[in-house]
Amino acid sequence: MNDTLKPPGGRCDACAGSDLTGPPPPFDDPSRLVGEIFRRLTLATETYPGAPFTRIVRTMLVAMGRACLTEAEAQARWLRERGEPARQGVRVSATARRVDFDAWDPGDPD
């Protein structure tokens, strides 16, 4: 492992192709997304050894914690709204009980 830092003015080799900074590829499989996290951590440890890598990992863990907290709050809000009692008054829905319509009209000559 190389302990020398890259010059601050220049872009690093890993960042030049936006391997570290680009958006994640459109994977449907969660395992591949986790693999992408580890791939980027490996690139970061090679590009930014020592204390900079420690700061990157700490920042990533804080971001992951915030994302998990945001998702937990969204799920709790959905469950709370789902458990609330129904509102009073007239309710209209697409699945309401339908009444058979009698098509006979006394004004029809037939």
Tab-separated table of N, CA, C and O in Angstrom:
chain	number	residue	atom	x	y	z
A	1	MET	N	0.843	-1.170	0.000
A	1	MET	CA	0.000	0.000	0.000
A	1	MET	C	0.888	1.232	0.000
A	1	MET	O	1.892	1.289	0.688
A	2	ASN	N	0.511	2.228	-0.736
A	2	ASN	CA	1.279	3.446	-0.880
A	2	ASN	C	0.797	4.473	0.133
A	2	ASN	O	-0.368	4.830	0.147
A	3	ASP	N	1.700	4.983	0.996
A	3	ASP	CA	1.310	5.929	2.033
A	3	ASP	C	1.470	7.383	1.604
A	3	ASP	O	1.310	8.284	2.409
A	4	THR	N	1.797	7.624	0.361
A	4	THR	CA	1.946	9.001	-0.088
A	4	THR	C	0.608	9.525	-0.561
A	4	THR	O	-0.207	8.806	-1.144
A	5	LEU	N	0.371	10.802	-0.274
A	5	LEU	CA	-0.881	11.431	-0.676
A	5	LEU	C	-0.758	11.997	-2.075
A	5	LEU	O	0.319	12.369	-2.517
A	6	LYS	N	-1.872	12.106	-2.747
A	6	LYS	CA	-1.912	12.722	-4.069
A	6	LYS	C	-1.789	14.227	-3.916
A	6	LYS	O	-2.182	14.790	-2.895
A	7	PRO	N	-1.257	14.918	-4.908
A	7	PRO	CA	-1.165	16.378	-4.796
A	7	PRO	C	-2.554	16.994	-4.695
A	7	PRO	O	-3.482	16.556	-5.377
A	8	PRO	N	-2.746	18.017	-3.812
A	8	PRO	CA	-4.078	18.560	-3.592
A	8	PRO	C	-4.683	19.223	-4.817
A	8	PRO	O	-5.887	19.240	-4.971
A	9	GLY	N	-3.879	19.773	-5.699
A	9	GLY	CA	-4.425	20.466	-6.860
A	9	GLY	C	-4.865	19.522	-7.959
A	9	GLY	O	-5.765	19.808	-8.732
A	10	GLY	N	-4.258	18.377	-8.059
A	10	GLY	CA	-4.569	17.443	-9.147
A	10	GLY	C	-5.644	16.455	-8.756
A	10	GLY	O	-5.889	16.205	-7.585
A	11	ARG	N	-6.267	15.910	-9.753
A	11	ARG	CA	-7.293	14.898	-9.487
A	11	ARG	C	-6.619	13.539	-9.401
A	11	ARG	O	-5.685	13.254	-10.123
A	12	CYS	N	-7.125	12.689	-8.534
A	12	CYS	CA	-6.562	11.357	-8.387
A	12	CYS	C	-7.007	10.470	-9.554
A	12	CYS	O	-7.948	10.787	-10.269
A	13	ASP	N	-6.301	9.373	-9.739
A	13	ASP	CA	-6.616	8.452	-10.833
A	13	ASP	C	-8.014	7.867	-10.695
A	13	ASP	O	-8.742	7.713	-11.658
A	14	ALA	N	-8.418	7.518	-9.470
A	14	ALA	CA	-9.727	6.904	-9.262
A	14	ALA	C	-10.849	7.902	-9.505
A	14	ALA	O	-11.918	7.551	-9.981
A	15	CYS	N	-10.591	9.202	-9.158
A	15	CYS	CA	-11.635	10.211	-9.325
A	15	CYS	C	-11.757	10.659	-10.769
A	15	CYS	O	-12.801	11.152	-11.180
A	16	ALA	N	-10.686	10.512	-11.554
A	16	ALA	CA	-10.706	10.983	-12.938
A	16	ALA	C	-11.794	10.282	-13.742
A	16	ALA	O	-12.469	10.896	-14.563
A	17	GLY	N	-11.997	8.994	-13.520
A	17	GLY	CA	-13.041	8.256	-14.213
A	17	GLY	C	-14.340	8.245	-13.449
A	17	GLY	O	-15.264	7.537	-13.806
A	18	SER	N	-14.424	9.011	-12.393
A	18	SER	CA	-15.569	9.130	-11.489
A	18	SER	C	-15.992	7.779	-10.927
A	18	SER	O	-17.159	7.524	-10.702
A	19	ASP	N	-14.998	6.902	-10.677
A	19	ASP	CA	-15.300	5.618	-10.041
A	19	ASP	C	-15.786	5.802	-8.604
A	19	ASP	O	-16.597	5.030	-8.117
A	20	LEU	N	-15.262	6.835	-7.940
A	20	LEU	CA	-15.650	7.066	-6.550
A	20	LEU	C	-16.808	8.040	-6.422
A	20	LEU	O	-17.574	7.975	-5.474
A	21	THR	N	-16.931	8.967	-7.359
A	21	THR	CA	-17.903	10.046	-7.193
A	21	THR	C	-19.145	9.902	-8.060
A	21	THR	O	-20.099	10.644	-7.875
A	22	GLY	N	-19.156	8.990	-8.986
A	22	GLY	CA	-20.299	8.848	-9.880
A	22	GLY	C	-21.489	8.202	-9.203
A	22	GLY	O	-21.380	7.599	-8.136
A	23	PRO	N	-22.660	8.334	-9.818
A	23	PRO	CA	-23.851	7.685	-9.250
A	23	PRO	C	-23.730	6.169	-9.345
A	23	PRO	O	-23.009	5.648	-10.205
A	24	PRO	N	-24.416	5.462	-8.474
A	24	PRO	CA	-24.325	3.993	-8.520
A	24	PRO	C	-24.972	3.448	-9.787
A	24	PRO	O	-25.916	4.032	-10.312
A	25	PRO	N	-24.452	2.346	-10.286
A	25	PRO	CA	-25.071	1.722	-11.464
A	25	PRO	C	-26.483	1.255	-11.130
A	25	PRO	O	-26.792	0.967	-9.972
A	26	PRO	N	-27.347	1.156	-12.120
A	26	PRO	CA	-28.745	0.765	-11.859
A	26	PRO	C	-28.882	-0.748	-11.643
A	26	PRO	O	-29.272	-1.484	-12.536
A	27	PHE	N	-28.535	-1.213	-10.445
A	27	PHE	CA	-28.678	-2.627	-10.105
A	27	PHE	C	-30.027	-2.857	-9.451
A	27	PHE	O	-30.499	-2.037	-8.678
A	28	ASP	N	-30.656	-3.987	-9.748
A	28	ASP	CA	-31.890	-4.381	-9.067
A	28	ASP	C	-31.601	-5.277	-7.870
A	28	ASP	O	-32.416	-5.405	-6.972
A	29	ASP	N	-30.423	-5.899	-7.879
A	29	ASP	CA	-30.051	-6.843	-6.839
A	29	ASP	C	-29.367	-6.106	-5.682
A	29	ASP	O	-28.350	-5.442	-5.887
A	30	PRO	N	-29.909	-6.186	-4.464
A	30	PRO	CA	-29.283	-5.504	-3.328
A	30	PRO	C	-27.857	-5.983	-3.060
A	30	PRO	O	-27.020	-5.209	-2.618
A	31	SER	N	-27.550	-7.242	-3.349
A	31	SER	CA	-26.199	-7.756	-3.132
A	31	SER	C	-25.184	-7.050	-4.016
A	31	SER	O	-24.049	-6.803	-3.605
A	32	ARG	N	-25.578	-6.708	-5.216
A	32	ARG	CA	-24.662	-5.998	-6.113
A	32	ARG	C	-24.431	-4.576	-5.627
A	32	ARG	O	-23.345	-4.027	-5.805
A	33	LEU	N	-25.447	-3.952	-5.022
A	33	LEU	CA	-25.260	-2.614	-4.463
A	33	LEU	C	-24.295	-2.646	-3.278
A	33	LEU	O	-23.447	-1.764	-3.131
A	34	VAL	N	-24.404	-3.661	-2.431
A	34	VAL	CA	-23.478	-3.809	-1.320
A	34	VAL	C	-22.065	-4.042	-1.861
A	34	VAL	O	-21.089	-3.477	-1.347
A	35	GLY	N	-21.954	-4.823	-2.913
A	35	GLY	CA	-20.659	-5.031	-3.558
A	35	GLY	C	-20.074	-3.739	-4.098
A	35	GLY	O	-18.862	-3.512	-4.027
A	36	GLU	N	-20.936	-2.860	-4.616
A	36	GLU	CA	-20.482	-1.563	-5.115
A	36	GLU	C	-19.941	-0.706	-3.977
A	36	GLU	O	-18.950	0.006	-4.147
A	37	ILE	N	-20.559	-0.782	-2.805
A	37	ILE	CA	-20.046	-0.050	-1.642
A	37	ILE	C	-18.638	-0.527	-1.300
A	37	ILE	O	-17.718	0.282	-1.097
A	38	PHE	N	-18.444	-1.842	-1.241
A	38	PHE	CA	-17.122	-2.376	-0.908
A	38	PHE	C	-16.096	-2.074	-1.995
A	38	PHE	O	-14.926	-1.820	-1.707
A	39	ARG	N	-16.518	-2.077	-3.261
A	39	ARG	CA	-15.606	-1.743	-4.351
A	39	ARG	C	-15.112	-0.306	-4.204
A	39	ARG	O	-13.924	-0.019	-4.330
A	40	ARG	N	-16.042	0.605	-3.891
A	40	ARG	CA	-15.651	2.013	-3.729
A	40	ARG	C	-14.806	2.220	-2.480
A	40	ARG	O	-13.905	3.051	-2.471
A	41	LEU	N	-15.080	1.473	-1.414
A	41	LEU	CA	-14.228	1.568	-0.229
A	41	LEU	C	-12.814	1.084	-0.537
A	41	LEU	O	-11.831	1.662	-0.058
A	42	THR	N	-12.693	0.037	-1.335
A	42	THR	CA	-11.374	-0.454	-1.726
A	42	THR	C	-10.631	0.586	-2.552
A	42	THR	O	-9.444	0.838	-2.340
A	43	LEU	N	-11.326	1.222	-3.502
A	43	LEU	CA	-10.702	2.288	-4.282
A	43	LEU	C	-10.285	3.453	-3.385
A	43	LEU	O	-9.206	4.036	-3.565
A	44	ALA	N	-11.128	3.791	-2.413
A	44	ALA	CA	-10.822	4.905	-1.518
A	44	ALA	C	-9.619	4.600	-0.639
A	44	ALA	O	-8.787	5.469	-0.389
A	45	THR	N	-9.500	3.360	-0.173
A	45	THR	CA	-8.364	3.014	0.680
A	45	THR	C	-7.057	3.032	-0.110
A	45	THR	O	-6.002	3.337	0.442
A	46	GLU	N	-7.113	2.715	-1.406
A	46	GLU	CA	-5.912	2.778	-2.241
A	46	GLU	C	-5.573	4.213	-2.602
A	46	GLU	O	-4.409	4.576	-2.711
A	47	THR	N	-6.579	5.054	-2.794
A	47	THR	CA	-6.358	6.426	-3.222
A	47	THR	C	-6.037	7.343	-2.050
A	47	THR	O	-5.198	8.235	-2.164
A	48	TYR	N	-6.714	7.151	-0.908
A	48	TYR	CA	-6.557	8.024	0.260
A	48	TYR	C	-6.176	7.187	1.476
A	48	TYR	O	-7.016	6.879	2.319
A	49	PRO	N	-4.911	6.797	1.620
A	49	PRO	CA	-4.515	5.944	2.748
A	49	PRO	C	-4.452	6.732	4.062
A	49	PRO	O	-4.341	7.950	4.072
A	50	GLY	N	-4.565	6.001	5.160
A	50	GLY	CA	-4.370	6.585	6.477
A	50	GLY	C	-5.547	7.399	6.980
A	50	GLY	O	-6.711	6.997	6.885
A	51	ALA	N	-5.248	8.579	7.504
A	51	ALA	CA	-6.254	9.449	8.132
A	51	ALA	C	-7.347	9.894	7.151
A	51	ALA	O	-8.521	9.931	7.538
A	52	PRO	N	-7.027	10.231	5.905
A	52	PRO	CA	-8.119	10.604	4.989
A	52	PRO	C	-9.130	9.473	4.785
A	52	PRO	O	-10.330	9.719	4.731
A	53	PHE	N	-8.634	8.230	4.701
A	53	PHE	CA	-9.553	7.103	4.535
A	53	PHE	C	-10.436	6.947	5.774
A	53	PHE	O	-11.627	6.663	5.666
A	54	THR	N	-9.860	7.162	6.964
A	54	THR	CA	-10.649	7.081	8.197
A	54	THR	C	-11.759	8.123	8.187
A	54	THR	O	-12.896	7.832	8.567
A	55	ARG	N	-11.456	9.343	7.723
A	55	ARG	CA	-12.484	10.381	7.634
A	55	ARG	C	-13.567	10.001	6.626
A	55	ARG	O	-14.753	10.244	6.851
A	56	ILE	N	-13.155	9.398	5.508
A	56	ILE	CA	-14.132	8.964	4.492
A	56	ILE	C	-15.085	7.928	5.086
A	56	ILE	O	-16.298	8.006	4.916
A	57	VAL	N	-14.542	6.952	5.790
A	57	VAL	CA	-15.370	5.888	6.366
A	57	VAL	C	-16.312	6.458	7.423
A	57	VAL	O	-17.500	6.113	7.460
A	58	ARG	N	-15.809	7.367	8.276
A	58	ARG	CA	-16.678	7.970	9.288
A	58	ARG	C	-17.811	8.753	8.638
A	58	ARG	O	-18.963	8.684	9.073
A	59	THR	N	-17.487	9.516	7.599
A	59	THR	CA	-18.515	10.291	6.898
A	59	THR	C	-19.537	9.364	6.246
A	59	THR	O	-20.742	9.632	6.283
A	60	MET	N	-19.050	8.263	5.665
A	60	MET	CA	-19.960	7.306	5.041
A	60	MET	C	-20.890	6.661	6.076
A	60	MET	O	-22.082	6.496	5.827
A	61	LEU	N	-20.355	6.331	7.249
A	61	LEU	CA	-21.180	5.717	8.289
A	61	LEU	C	-22.234	6.695	8.809
A	61	LEU	O	-23.371	6.297	9.072
A	62	VAL	N	-21.873	7.973	8.937
A	62	VAL	CA	-22.852	8.974	9.361
A	62	VAL	C	-23.949	9.110	8.307
A	62	VAL	O	-25.143	9.160	8.623
A	63	ALA	N	-23.551	9.145	7.023
A	63	ALA	CA	-24.540	9.258	5.945
A	63	ALA	C	-25.461	8.040	5.919
A	63	ALA	O	-26.673	8.170	5.709
A	64	MET	N	-24.901	6.862	6.147
A	64	MET	CA	-25.716	5.648	6.156
A	64	MET	C	-26.689	5.675	7.337
A	64	MET	O	-27.854	5.301	7.194
A	65	GLY	N	-26.225	6.140	8.483
A	65	GLY	CA	-27.106	6.253	9.647
A	65	GLY	C	-28.247	7.225	9.408
A	65	GLY	O	-29.393	6.956	9.762
A	66	ARG	N	-27.939	8.363	8.778
A	66	ARG	CA	-28.994	9.342	8.466
A	66	ARG	C	-30.001	8.762	7.487
A	66	ARG	O	-31.214	8.962	7.628
A	67	ALA	N	-29.520	8.050	6.473
A	67	ALA	CA	-30.427	7.448	5.489
A	67	ALA	C	-31.323	6.406	6.151
A	67	ALA	O	-32.526	6.335	5.859
A	68	CYS	N	-30.766	5.603	7.050
A	68	CYS	CA	-31.572	4.599	7.762
A	68	CYS	C	-32.607	5.267	8.657
A	68	CYS	O	-33.750	4.812	8.739
A	69	LEU	N	-32.216	6.350	9.335
A	69	LEU	CA	-33.154	7.061	10.194
A	69	LEU	C	-34.282	7.680	9.372
A	69	LEU	O	-35.449	7.604	9.754
A	70	THR	N	-33.957	8.254	8.228
A	70	THR	CA	-34.980	8.836	7.353
A	70	THR	C	-35.954	7.770	6.884
A	70	THR	O	-37.167	7.979	6.875
A	71	GLU	N	-35.439	6.608	6.499
A	71	GLU	CA	-36.308	5.515	6.040
A	71	GLU	C	-37.179	4.998	7.186
A	71	GLU	O	-38.358	4.719	6.994
A	72	ALA	N	-36.609	4.875	8.379
A	72	ALA	CA	-37.390	4.408	9.534
A	72	ALA	C	-38.508	5.387	9.865
A	72	ALA	O	-39.628	4.979	10.181
A	73	GLU	N	-38.224	6.684	9.786
A	73	GLU	CA	-39.257	7.682	10.053
A	73	GLU	C	-40.361	7.632	9.007
A	73	GLU	O	-41.540	7.775	9.331
A	74	ALA	N	-40.006	7.410	7.740
A	74	ALA	CA	-41.015	7.312	6.679
A	74	ALA	C	-41.913	6.094	6.899
A	74	ALA	O	-43.133	6.171	6.733
A	75	GLN	N	-41.312	4.963	7.276
A	75	GLN	CA	-42.114	3.762	7.531
A	75	GLN	C	-43.006	3.945	8.762
A	75	GLN	O	-44.157	3.511	8.764
A	76	ALA	N	-42.492	4.607	9.801
A	76	ALA	CA	-43.307	4.846	10.995
A	76	ALA	C	-44.470	5.777	10.677
A	76	ALA	O	-45.586	5.575	11.165
A	77	ARG	N	-44.234	6.792	9.858
A	77	ARG	CA	-45.308	7.719	9.466
A	77	ARG	C	-46.380	6.970	8.688
A	77	ARG	O	-47.571	7.160	8.906
A	78	TRP	N	-45.965	6.081	7.786
A	78	TRP	CA	-46.930	5.297	7.005
A	78	TRP	C	-47.760	4.394	7.922
A	78	TRP	O	-48.979	4.301	7.775
A	79	LEU	N	-47.108	3.738	8.887
A	79	LEU	CA	-47.844	2.869	9.816
A	79	LEU	C	-48.789	3.672	10.697
A	79	LEU	O	-49.901	3.236	10.982
A	80	ARG	N	-48.360	4.850	11.136
A	80	ARG	CA	-49.213	5.686	11.976
A	80	ARG	C	-50.452	6.141	11.201
A	80	ARG	O	-51.561	6.098	11.710
A	81	GLU	N	-50.273	6.561	9.946
A	81	GLU	CA	-51.414	6.990	9.130
A	81	GLU	C	-52.342	5.823	8.831
A	81	GLU	O	-53.555	5.988	8.777
A	82	ARG	N	-51.778	4.653	8.653
A	82	ARG	CA	-52.580	3.465	8.354
A	82	ARG	C	-53.415	3.042	9.555
A	82	ARG	O	-54.523	2.539	9.397
A	83	GLY	N	-52.910	3.274	10.763
A	83	GLY	CA	-53.616	2.849	11.966
A	83	GLY	C	-54.615	3.850	12.494
A	83	GLY	O	-55.331	3.559	13.451
A	84	GLU	N	-54.687	5.035	11.904
A	84	GLU	CA	-55.635	6.046	12.382
A	84	GLU	C	-57.059	5.615	12.073
A	84	GLU	O	-57.322	4.959	11.070
A	85	PRO	N	-58.017	5.988	12.960
A	85	PRO	CA	-59.412	5.638	12.681
A	85	PRO	C	-59.922	6.372	11.439
A	85	PRO	O	-59.423	7.436	11.078
A	86	ALA	N	-60.914	5.774	10.799
A	86	ALA	CA	-61.472	6.360	9.581
A	86	ALA	C	-62.149	7.680	9.907
A	86	ALA	O	-62.733	7.854	10.980
A	87	ARG	N	-62.091	8.601	8.985
A	87	ARG	CA	-62.737	9.900	9.175
A	87	ARG	C	-64.248	9.758	9.080
A	87	ARG	O	-64.767	8.922	8.343
A	88	GLN	N	-64.936	10.634	9.803
A	88	GLN	CA	-66.392	10.616	9.784
A	88	GLN	C	-66.899	11.304	8.525
A	88	GLN	O	-66.215	12.119	7.933
A	89	GLY	N	-68.103	10.966	8.117
A	89	GLY	CA	-68.715	11.616	6.964
A	89	GLY	C	-68.856	10.668	5.789
A	89	GLY	O	-68.688	9.463	5.905
A	90	VAL	N	-69.184	11.234	4.654
A	90	VAL	CA	-69.393	10.455	3.439
A	90	VAL	C	-68.045	10.022	2.902
A	90	VAL	O	-67.113	10.809	2.799
A	91	ARG	N	-67.976	8.767	2.535
A	91	ARG	CA	-66.742	8.229	1.997
A	91	ARG	C	-67.007	7.733	0.592
A	91	ARG	O	-67.954	6.993	0.352
A	92	VAL	N	-66.163	8.146	-0.324
A	92	VAL	CA	-66.299	7.732	-1.717
A	92	VAL	C	-65.059	6.929	-2.085
A	92	VAL	O	-63.948	7.347	-1.815
A	93	SER	N	-65.296	5.768	-2.686
A	93	SER	CA	-64.156	4.968	-3.132
A	93	SER	C	-64.531	4.221	-4.399
A	93	SER	O	-65.713	4.038	-4.716
A	94	ALA	N	-63.535	3.789	-5.114
A	94	ALA	CA	-63.763	3.059	-6.348
A	94	ALA	C	-64.279	1.648	-6.071
A	94	ALA	O	-64.857	1.010	-6.959
A	95	THR	N	-64.088	1.165	-4.865
A	95	THR	CA	-64.509	-0.203	-4.544
A	95	THR	C	-65.739	-0.224	-3.642
A	95	THR	O	-65.998	-1.211	-2.971
A	96	ALA	N	-66.483	0.858	-3.622
A	96	ALA	CA	-67.676	0.919	-2.773
A	96	ALA	C	-68.705	-0.108	-3.233
A	96	ALA	O	-68.694	-0.559	-4.387
A	97	ARG	N	-69.612	-0.483	-2.323
A	97	ARG	CA	-70.644	-1.474	-2.655
A	97	ARG	C	-71.530	-0.948	-3.778
A	97	ARG	O	-72.047	0.152	-3.718
A	98	ARG	N	-71.681	-1.730	-4.780
A	98	ARG	CA	-72.480	-1.332	-5.933
A	98	ARG	C	-73.893	-1.898	-5.785
A	98	ARG	O	-74.101	-3.013	-5.314
A	99	VAL	N	-74.872	-1.127	-6.216
A	99	VAL	CA	-76.270	-1.554	-6.189
A	99	VAL	C	-76.665	-1.845	-7.626
A	99	VAL	O	-76.373	-1.064	-8.532
A	100	ASP	N	-77.329	-2.981	-7.832
A	100	ASP	CA	-77.766	-3.326	-9.191
A	100	ASP	C	-78.762	-2.293	-9.689
A	100	ASP	O	-79.708	-1.913	-8.990
A	101	PHE	N	-78.563	-1.873	-10.891
A	101	PHE	CA	-79.422	-0.873	-11.495
A	101	PHE	C	-80.544	-1.584	-12.243
A	101	PHE	O	-80.304	-2.483	-13.045
A	102	ASP	N	-81.784	-1.186	-11.969
A	102	ASP	CA	-82.918	-1.753	-12.676
A	102	ASP	C	-83.105	-0.923	-13.952
A	102	ASP	O	-83.459	0.251	-13.914
A	103	ALA	N	-82.864	-1.535	-15.086
A	103	ALA	CA	-82.888	-0.803	-16.355
A	103	ALA	C	-84.288	-0.530	-16.874
A	103	ALA	O	-84.459	0.150	-17.857
A	104	TRP	N	-85.312	-1.088	-16.194
A	104	TRP	CA	-86.666	-0.870	-16.684
A	104	TRP	C	-87.094	0.558	-16.406
A	104	TRP	O	-87.030	1.048	-15.292
A	105	ASP	N	-87.540	1.253	-17.430
A	105	ASP	CA	-88.020	2.623	-17.297
A	105	ASP	C	-89.491	2.611	-17.685
A	105	ASP	O	-89.859	2.181	-18.783
A	106	PRO	N	-90.378	3.081	-16.788
A	106	PRO	CA	-91.821	3.022	-17.112
A	106	PRO	C	-92.208	3.859	-18.326
A	106	PRO	O	-93.263	3.644	-18.920
A	107	GLY	N	-91.319	4.763	-18.749
A	107	GLY	CA	-91.645	5.564	-19.913
A	107	GLY	C	-91.316	4.839	-21.221
A	107	GLY	O	-91.696	5.320	-22.298
A	108	ASP	N	-90.681	3.690	-21.171
A	108	ASP	CA	-90.324	2.938	-22.389
A	108	ASP	C	-91.573	2.285	-22.992
A	108	ASP	O	-92.378	1.707	-22.269
A	109	PRO	N	-91.753	2.372	-24.316
A	109	PRO	CA	-92.916	1.721	-24.930
A	109	PRO	C	-92.803	0.202	-24.939
A	109	PRO	O	-93.795	-0.483	-25.114
A	110	ASP	N	-91.611	-0.362	-24.757
A	110	ASP	CA	-91.464	-1.815	-24.842
A	110	ASP	C	-91.933	-2.500	-23.628
A	110	ASP	O	-91.808	-2.489	-22.555
